[in-house]
Amino acid sequence: MGVRGKLVLVCILGVLICSCNLFMVSEAVWLNLPASGTKCVSEEIHNNVVVLVDYVVVSDNHSHIPSISVKVTSPYGNNLHLKENVTHGQFAFTTHEAGNYLACFWVDGHVQGSGDVSVNIDWKTGIAAKDWDSVARKEKIEGVELELRKLEGAVEAIHENLLYLKSREEELRSVSEVTNTRVALFSFMSLGVCIAVSALQVWHLKRYFQKKKLI
């Protein structure tokens, strides 16, 4: 292989690795929790996806770090994670329902009045939540081969996401068609009722004028 061929190969691998890293970026969220009340974060996730979330309370006062409570629910309201009186933690689950997964955080009662509490949340889903170090050790791969495996996983995740979006589009189209049919039926019924009422009014007025011998 010539020098130009090697350069092209290196460029292609570089682009693939950069693309893989782009798709594997996790979502970091900062929440400022009030002394009273709850703040939530949510994400719409399709079925059979791994979710890994780390959270930690960040405080300028290292001698006293306020504690929080965490509750995670599925789209159908099932409890997936519940912790109270903690300053940090982690939860992981595999989705069995498609929809919005909700994680709610609130400050524990005994620290109320101390002002807002900052919480850092590292939310990872799909390929970003996979332990690639364990995969590399188990399959004895490293370097470019490992990056290609990550890219393969990213492509599979994108394909699954596209299939999910396609199914959602079909579902929404079906709902839209049913709604349009019902609206059209309601419009025809309303028009029929208006015509019937108008006809009855004309008939009633005609009989009234006939009785009064006005026509």
PDB file of C-alpha atoms in Angstrom:
ATOM      1  CA  MET A   1       0.000   0.000   0.000  1.00  0.00           C
ATOM      2  CA  GLY A   2       1.430   3.419  -0.992  1.00  0.00           C
ATOM      3  CA  VAL A   3       1.829   6.457   1.210  1.00  0.00           C
ATOM      4  CA  ARG A   4      -1.326   8.030  -0.231  1.00  0.00           C
ATOM      5  CA  GLY A   5      -3.349   4.888   0.519  1.00  0.00           C
ATOM      6  CA  LYS A   6      -2.138   4.840   4.102  1.00  0.00           C
ATOM      7  CA  LEU A   7      -3.007   8.518   4.536  1.00  0.00           C
ATOM      8  CA  VAL A   8      -6.498   7.915   3.165  1.00  0.00           C
ATOM      9  CA  LEU A   9      -6.961   4.948   5.507  1.00  0.00           C
ATOM     10  CA  VAL A  10      -5.805   7.002   8.505  1.00  0.00           C
ATOM     11  CA  CYS A  11      -8.171   9.837   7.556  1.00  0.00           C
ATOM     12  CA  ILE A  12     -11.111   7.443   7.201  1.00  0.00           C
ATOM     13  CA  LEU A  13     -10.388   5.831  10.565  1.00  0.00           C
ATOM     14  CA  GLY A  14     -10.060   9.275  12.131  1.00  0.00           C
ATOM     15  CA  VAL A  15     -13.453  10.325  10.794  1.00  0.00           C
ATOM     16  CA  LEU A  16     -15.050   7.093  11.993  1.00  0.00           C
ATOM     17  CA  ILE A  17     -13.552   7.451  15.479  1.00  0.00           C
ATOM     18  CA  CYS A  18     -14.659  11.092  15.717  1.00  0.00           C
ATOM     19  CA  SER A  19     -18.161  10.087  14.605  1.00  0.00           C
ATOM     20  CA  CYS A  20     -18.241   7.341  17.204  1.00  0.00           C
ATOM     21  CA  ASN A  21     -17.177   9.743  19.944  1.00  0.00           C
ATOM     22  CA  LEU A  22     -19.817  12.202  18.777  1.00  0.00           C
ATOM     23  CA  PHE A  23     -22.598   9.647  19.189  1.00  0.00           C
ATOM     24  CA  MET A  24     -21.275   8.440  22.543  1.00  0.00           C
ATOM     25  CA  VAL A  25     -21.442  11.793  24.324  1.00  0.00           C
ATOM     26  CA  SER A  26     -23.463  11.514  27.518  1.00  0.00           C
ATOM     27  CA  GLU A  27     -25.811  14.205  28.758  1.00  0.00           C
ATOM     28  CA  ALA A  28     -24.702  16.196  31.808  1.00  0.00           C
ATOM     29  CA  VAL A  29     -27.407  18.186  33.597  1.00  0.00           C
ATOM     30  CA  TRP A  30     -27.190  20.686  36.451  1.00  0.00           C
ATOM     31  CA  LEU A  31     -30.208  21.143  38.695  1.00  0.00           C
ATOM     32  CA  ASN A  32     -30.679  23.843  41.314  1.00  0.00           C
ATOM     33  CA  LEU A  33     -33.130  22.389  43.816  1.00  0.00           C
ATOM     34  CA  PRO A  34     -35.151  24.840  45.910  1.00  0.00           C
ATOM     35  CA  ALA A  35     -35.498  24.351  49.662  1.00  0.00           C
ATOM     36  CA  SER A  36     -39.041  23.147  49.054  1.00  0.00           C
ATOM     37  CA  GLY A  37     -40.423  21.628  45.894  1.00  0.00           C
ATOM     38  CA  THR A  38     -39.295  19.118  43.307  1.00  0.00           C
ATOM     39  CA  LYS A  39     -37.407  19.352  40.035  1.00  0.00           C
ATOM     40  CA  CYS A  40     -37.462  16.612  37.412  1.00  0.00           C
ATOM     41  CA  VAL A  41     -35.611  15.656  34.253  1.00  0.00           C
ATOM     42  CA  SER A  42     -37.037  13.356  31.616  1.00  0.00           C
ATOM     43  CA  GLU A  43     -36.045  11.691  28.379  1.00  0.00           C
ATOM     44  CA  GLU A  44     -38.074   9.846  25.786  1.00  0.00           C
ATOM     45  CA  ILE A  45     -36.465   6.422  25.373  1.00  0.00           C
ATOM     46  CA  HIS A  46     -37.602   3.490  23.295  1.00  0.00           C
ATOM     47  CA  ASN A  47     -37.794  -0.127  24.418  1.00  0.00           C
ATOM     48  CA  ASN A  48     -34.825  -2.300  25.430  1.00  0.00           C
ATOM     49  CA  VAL A  49     -32.289   0.499  26.045  1.00  0.00           C
ATOM     50  CA  VAL A  50     -29.734   0.535  28.875  1.00  0.00           C
ATOM     51  CA  VAL A  51     -29.788   3.684  31.043  1.00  0.00           C
ATOM     52  CA  LEU A  52     -27.020   4.605  33.505  1.00  0.00           C
ATOM     53  CA  VAL A  53     -27.235   7.740  35.651  1.00  0.00           C
ATOM     54  CA  ASP A  54     -24.836   9.142  38.253  1.00  0.00           C
ATOM     55  CA  TYR A  55     -25.839  12.036  40.480  1.00  0.00           C
ATOM     56  CA  VAL A  56     -23.976  13.994  43.149  1.00  0.00           C
ATOM     57  CA  VAL A  57     -24.751  16.992  45.351  1.00  0.00           C
ATOM     58  CA  VAL A  58     -22.277  19.838  44.859  1.00  0.00           C
ATOM     59  CA  SER A  59     -21.841  22.193  47.810  1.00  0.00           C
ATOM     60  CA  ASP A  60     -19.384  24.961  48.632  1.00  0.00           C
ATOM     61  CA  ASN A  61     -19.633  23.998  52.283  1.00  0.00           C
ATOM     62  CA  HIS A  62     -17.684  20.732  52.435  1.00  0.00           C
ATOM     63  CA  SER A  63     -18.315  20.357  56.161  1.00  0.00           C
ATOM     64  CA  HIS A  64     -22.065  20.007  55.609  1.00  0.00           C
ATOM     65  CA  ILE A  65     -23.384  18.632  52.329  1.00  0.00           C
ATOM     66  CA  PRO A  66     -27.198  18.690  52.169  1.00  0.00           C
ATOM     67  CA  SER A  67     -28.960  15.431  51.399  1.00  0.00           C
ATOM     68  CA  ILE A  68     -31.574  14.852  48.728  1.00  0.00           C
ATOM     69  CA  SER A  69     -34.114  12.254  47.687  1.00  0.00           C
ATOM     70  CA  VAL A  70     -34.403  10.711  44.231  1.00  0.00           C
ATOM     71  CA  LYS A  71     -37.281   8.948  42.524  1.00  0.00           C
ATOM     72  CA  VAL A  72     -37.298   7.483  39.006  1.00  0.00           C
ATOM     73  CA  THR A  73     -40.483   6.341  37.294  1.00  0.00           C
ATOM     74  CA  SER A  74     -41.301   4.664  33.989  1.00  0.00           C
ATOM     75  CA  PRO A  75     -43.838   5.995  31.444  1.00  0.00           C
ATOM     76  CA  TYR A  76     -46.539   3.858  33.115  1.00  0.00           C
ATOM     77  CA  GLY A  77     -45.681   5.081  36.628  1.00  0.00           C
ATOM     78  CA  ASN A  78     -43.632   2.102  37.825  1.00  0.00           C
ATOM     79  CA  ASN A  79     -40.942   2.964  40.391  1.00  0.00           C
ATOM     80  CA  LEU A  80     -37.472   2.130  39.073  1.00  0.00           C
ATOM     81  CA  HIS A  81     -35.349   3.825  41.735  1.00  0.00           C
ATOM     82  CA  LEU A  82     -36.034   5.469  45.084  1.00  0.00           C
ATOM     83  CA  LYS A  83     -33.394   6.780  47.485  1.00  0.00           C
ATOM     84  CA  GLU A  84     -33.756   9.121  50.439  1.00  0.00           C
ATOM     85  CA  ASN A  85     -31.244  11.088  52.484  1.00  0.00           C
ATOM     86  CA  VAL A  86     -28.325  10.681  50.052  1.00  0.00           C
ATOM     87  CA  THR A  87     -25.638  13.032  48.732  1.00  0.00           C
ATOM     88  CA  HIS A  88     -24.669  10.934  45.718  1.00  0.00           C
ATOM     89  CA  GLY A  89     -25.694   7.741  44.012  1.00  0.00           C
ATOM     90  CA  GLN A  90     -26.223   5.810  40.820  1.00  0.00           C
ATOM     91  CA  PHE A  91     -29.080   3.958  39.190  1.00  0.00           C
ATOM     92  CA  ALA A  92     -29.234   1.779  36.111  1.00  0.00           C
ATOM     93  CA  PHE A  93     -32.027  -0.044  34.353  1.00  0.00           C
ATOM     94  CA  THR A  94     -33.056  -1.475  31.010  1.00  0.00           C
ATOM     95  CA  THR A  95     -36.197   0.038  29.562  1.00  0.00           C
ATOM     96  CA  HIS A  96     -39.177  -2.268  29.045  1.00  0.00           C
ATOM     97  CA  GLU A  97     -41.590   0.479  28.027  1.00  0.00           C
ATOM     98  CA  ALA A  98     -41.253   3.134  25.351  1.00  0.00           C
ATOM     99  CA  GLY A  99     -41.938   6.701  26.455  1.00  0.00           C
ATOM    100  CA  ASN A 100     -40.778   9.422  28.852  1.00  0.00           C
ATOM    101  CA  TYR A 101     -38.704   8.265  31.826  1.00  0.00           C
ATOM    102  CA  LEU A 102     -38.841  10.747  34.697  1.00  0.00           C
ATOM    103  CA  ALA A 103     -36.225  11.345  37.416  1.00  0.00           C
ATOM    104  CA  CYS A 104     -37.309  13.700  40.222  1.00  0.00           C
ATOM    105  CA  PHE A 105     -35.061  15.253  42.889  1.00  0.00           C
ATOM    106  CA  TRP A 106     -35.955  17.146  46.038  1.00  0.00           C
ATOM    107  CA  VAL A 107     -34.167  18.373  49.160  1.00  0.00           C
ATOM    108  CA  ASP A 108     -34.755  16.432  52.358  1.00  0.00           C
ATOM    109  CA  GLY A 109     -36.947  18.176  54.905  1.00  0.00           C
ATOM    110  CA  HIS A 110     -34.362  18.623  57.648  1.00  0.00           C
ATOM    111  CA  VAL A 111     -32.229  20.926  55.502  1.00  0.00           C
ATOM    112  CA  GLN A 112     -35.030  23.153  54.304  1.00  0.00           C
ATOM    113  CA  GLY A 113     -34.302  26.870  54.486  1.00  0.00           C
ATOM    114  CA  SER A 114     -30.635  26.488  53.567  1.00  0.00           C
ATOM    115  CA  GLY A 115     -31.149  27.805  50.010  1.00  0.00           C
ATOM    116  CA  ASP A 116     -30.825  26.115  46.633  1.00  0.00           C
ATOM    117  CA  VAL A 117     -28.936  22.827  46.355  1.00  0.00           C
ATOM    118  CA  SER A 118     -26.937  22.084  43.197  1.00  0.00           C
ATOM    119  CA  VAL A 119     -27.035  18.567  41.792  1.00  0.00           C
ATOM    120  CA  ASN A 120     -24.909  17.298  38.923  1.00  0.00           C
ATOM    121  CA  ILE A 121     -26.519  14.532  36.853  1.00  0.00           C
ATOM    122  CA  ASP A 122     -24.614  12.429  34.327  1.00  0.00           C
ATOM    123  CA  TRP A 123     -27.295  10.750  32.187  1.00  0.00           C
ATOM    124  CA  LYS A 124     -26.122   8.036  29.783  1.00  0.00           C
ATOM    125  CA  THR A 125     -28.278   5.923  27.491  1.00  0.00           C
ATOM    126  CA  GLY A 126     -27.669   3.182  24.984  1.00  0.00           C
ATOM    127  CA  ILE A 127     -24.124   2.826  23.730  1.00  0.00           C
ATOM    128  CA  ALA A 128     -22.834   5.608  26.015  1.00  0.00           C
ATOM    129  CA  ALA A 129     -23.885   3.529  29.047  1.00  0.00           C
ATOM    130  CA  LYS A 130     -21.934   0.455  27.931  1.00  0.00           C
ATOM    131  CA  ASP A 131     -18.799  -0.501  29.858  1.00  0.00           C
ATOM    132  CA  TRP A 132     -16.313  -0.546  27.004  1.00  0.00           C
ATOM    133  CA  ASP A 133     -13.351  -1.222  29.307  1.00  0.00           C
ATOM    134  CA  SER A 134     -14.913  -4.534  30.308  1.00  0.00           C
ATOM    135  CA  VAL A 135     -15.640  -5.331  26.663  1.00  0.00           C
ATOM    136  CA  ALA A 136     -12.021  -4.600  25.721  1.00  0.00           C
ATOM    137  CA  ARG A 137     -10.668  -6.823  28.511  1.00  0.00           C
ATOM    138  CA  LYS A 138     -13.106  -9.636  27.798  1.00  0.00           C
ATOM    139  CA  GLU A 139     -12.584  -9.722  24.037  1.00  0.00           C
ATOM    140  CA  LYS A 140      -8.917  -8.636  24.209  1.00  0.00           C
ATOM    141  CA  ILE A 141      -9.286  -5.761  21.775  1.00  0.00           C
ATOM    142  CA  GLU A 142      -7.809  -2.284  21.891  1.00  0.00           C
ATOM    143  CA  GLY A 143      -6.939   0.748  19.818  1.00  0.00           C
ATOM    144  CA  VAL A 144      -8.588   1.098  16.435  1.00  0.00           C
ATOM    145  CA  GLU A 145     -10.399  -2.223  16.751  1.00  0.00           C
ATOM    146  CA  LEU A 146     -12.068  -1.054  19.955  1.00  0.00           C
ATOM    147  CA  GLU A 147     -13.043   2.239  18.349  1.00  0.00           C
ATOM    148  CA  LEU A 148     -14.546   0.360  15.401  1.00  0.00           C
ATOM    149  CA  ARG A 149     -16.569  -1.767  17.830  1.00  0.00           C
ATOM    150  CA  LYS A 150     -17.832   1.443  19.429  1.00  0.00           C
ATOM    151  CA  LEU A 151     -18.721   2.781  15.999  1.00  0.00           C
ATOM    152  CA  GLU A 152     -20.568  -0.436  15.185  1.00  0.00           C
ATOM    153  CA  GLY A 153     -22.562  -0.068  18.384  1.00  0.00           C
ATOM    154  CA  ALA A 154     -23.311   3.559  17.536  1.00  0.00           C
ATOM    155  CA  VAL A 155     -24.570   2.586  14.076  1.00  0.00           C
ATOM    156  CA  GLU A 156     -26.803  -0.110  15.585  1.00  0.00           C
ATOM    157  CA  ALA A 157     -28.148   2.396  18.102  1.00  0.00           C
ATOM    158  CA  ILE A 158     -28.907   4.894  15.329  1.00  0.00           C
ATOM    159  CA  HIS A 159     -30.631   2.168  13.293  1.00  0.00           C
ATOM    160  CA  GLU A 160     -32.775   1.161  16.265  1.00  0.00           C
ATOM    161  CA  ASN A 161     -33.592   4.804  16.908  1.00  0.00           C
ATOM    162  CA  LEU A 162     -34.673   5.279  13.303  1.00  0.00           C
ATOM    163  CA  LEU A 163     -36.894   2.201  13.508  1.00  0.00           C
ATOM    164  CA  TYR A 164     -38.420   3.566  16.715  1.00  0.00           C
ATOM    165  CA  LEU A 165     -39.031   6.960  15.096  1.00  0.00           C
ATOM    166  CA  LYS A 166     -40.604   5.224  12.097  1.00  0.00           C
ATOM    167  CA  SER A 167     -42.957   3.248  14.337  1.00  0.00           C
ATOM    168  CA  ARG A 168     -43.834   6.423  16.245  1.00  0.00           C
ATOM    169  CA  GLU A 169     -44.524   8.209  12.966  1.00  0.00           C
ATOM    170  CA  GLU A 170     -46.838   5.396  11.845  1.00  0.00           C
ATOM    171  CA  GLU A 171     -48.596   5.476  15.206  1.00  0.00           C
ATOM    172  CA  LEU A 172     -49.046   9.254  15.075  1.00  0.00           C
ATOM    173  CA  ARG A 173     -50.226   9.067  11.466  1.00  0.00           C
ATOM    174  CA  SER A 174     -52.802   6.458  12.458  1.00  0.00           C
ATOM    175  CA  VAL A 175     -54.011   8.631  15.332  1.00  0.00           C
ATOM    176  CA  SER A 176     -54.148  11.648  13.006  1.00  0.00           C
ATOM    177  CA  GLU A 177     -56.184   9.738  10.417  1.00  0.00           C
ATOM    178  CA  VAL A 178     -58.644   8.527  13.058  1.00  0.00           C
ATOM    179  CA  THR A 179     -58.941  12.062  14.432  1.00  0.00           C
ATOM    180  CA  ASN A 180     -59.528  13.501  10.958  1.00  0.00           C
ATOM    181  CA  THR A 181     -62.231  10.878  10.294  1.00  0.00           C
ATOM    182  CA  ARG A 182     -63.972  11.718  13.564  1.00  0.00           C
ATOM    183  CA  VAL A 183     -63.764  15.456  12.889  1.00  0.00           C
ATOM    184  CA  ALA A 184     -65.218  14.966   9.400  1.00  0.00           C
ATOM    185  CA  LEU A 185     -68.035  12.800  10.804  1.00  0.00           C
ATOM    186  CA  PHE A 186     -68.746  15.380  13.506  1.00  0.00           C
ATOM    187  CA  SER A 187     -68.814  18.137  10.856  1.00  0.00           C
ATOM    188  CA  PHE A 188     -71.342  16.214   8.730  1.00  0.00           C
ATOM    189  CA  MET A 189     -73.466  15.513  11.810  1.00  0.00           C
ATOM    190  CA  SER A 190     -73.350  19.195  12.798  1.00  0.00           C
ATOM    191  CA  LEU A 191     -74.336  20.210   9.257  1.00  0.00           C
ATOM    192  CA  GLY A 192     -77.203  17.694   9.277  1.00  0.00           C
ATOM    193  CA  VAL A 193     -78.446  18.989  12.618  1.00  0.00           C
ATOM    194  CA  CYS A 194     -78.287  22.597  11.378  1.00  0.00           C
ATOM    195  CA  ILE A 195     -80.240  21.697   8.204  1.00  0.00           C
ATOM    196  CA  ALA A 196     -82.844  19.792  10.231  1.00  0.00           C
ATOM    197  CA  VAL A 197     -83.259  22.667  12.711  1.00  0.00           C
ATOM    198  CA  SER A 198     -83.555  25.176   9.860  1.00  0.00           C
ATOM    199  CA  ALA A 199     -86.206  23.032   8.146  1.00  0.00           C
ATOM    200  CA  LEU A 200     -88.176  22.734  11.384  1.00  0.00           C
ATOM    201  CA  GLN A 201     -88.001  26.494  11.914  1.00  0.00           C
ATOM    202  CA  VAL A 202     -89.284  27.167   8.370  1.00  0.00           C
ATOM    203  CA  TRP A 203     -92.112  24.636   8.842  1.00  0.00           C
ATOM    204  CA  HIS A 204     -93.058  26.120  12.206  1.00  0.00           C
ATOM    205  CA  LEU A 205     -93.052  29.670  10.875  1.00  0.00           C
ATOM    206  CA  LYS A 206     -95.088  28.623   7.830  1.00  0.00           C
ATOM    207  CA  ARG A 207     -97.750  26.992  10.022  1.00  0.00           C
ATOM    208  CA  TYR A 208     -97.797  30.052  12.311  1.00  0.00           C
ATOM    209  CA  PHE A 209     -98.351  32.445   9.430  1.00  0.00           C
ATOM    210  CA  GLN A 210    -101.007  30.145   7.961  1.00  0.00           C
ATOM    211  CA  LYS A 211    -102.890  30.086  11.254  1.00  0.00           C
ATOM    212  CA  LYS A 212    -102.705  33.894  11.418  1.00  0.00           C
ATOM    213  CA  LYS A 213    -103.848  33.953   7.794  1.00  0.00           C
ATOM    214  CA  LEU A 214    -100.887  36.058   6.857  1.00  0.00           C
ATOM    215  CA  ILE A 215    -100.076  33.859   3.878  1.00  0.00           C
TER     216      ILE A 215
END
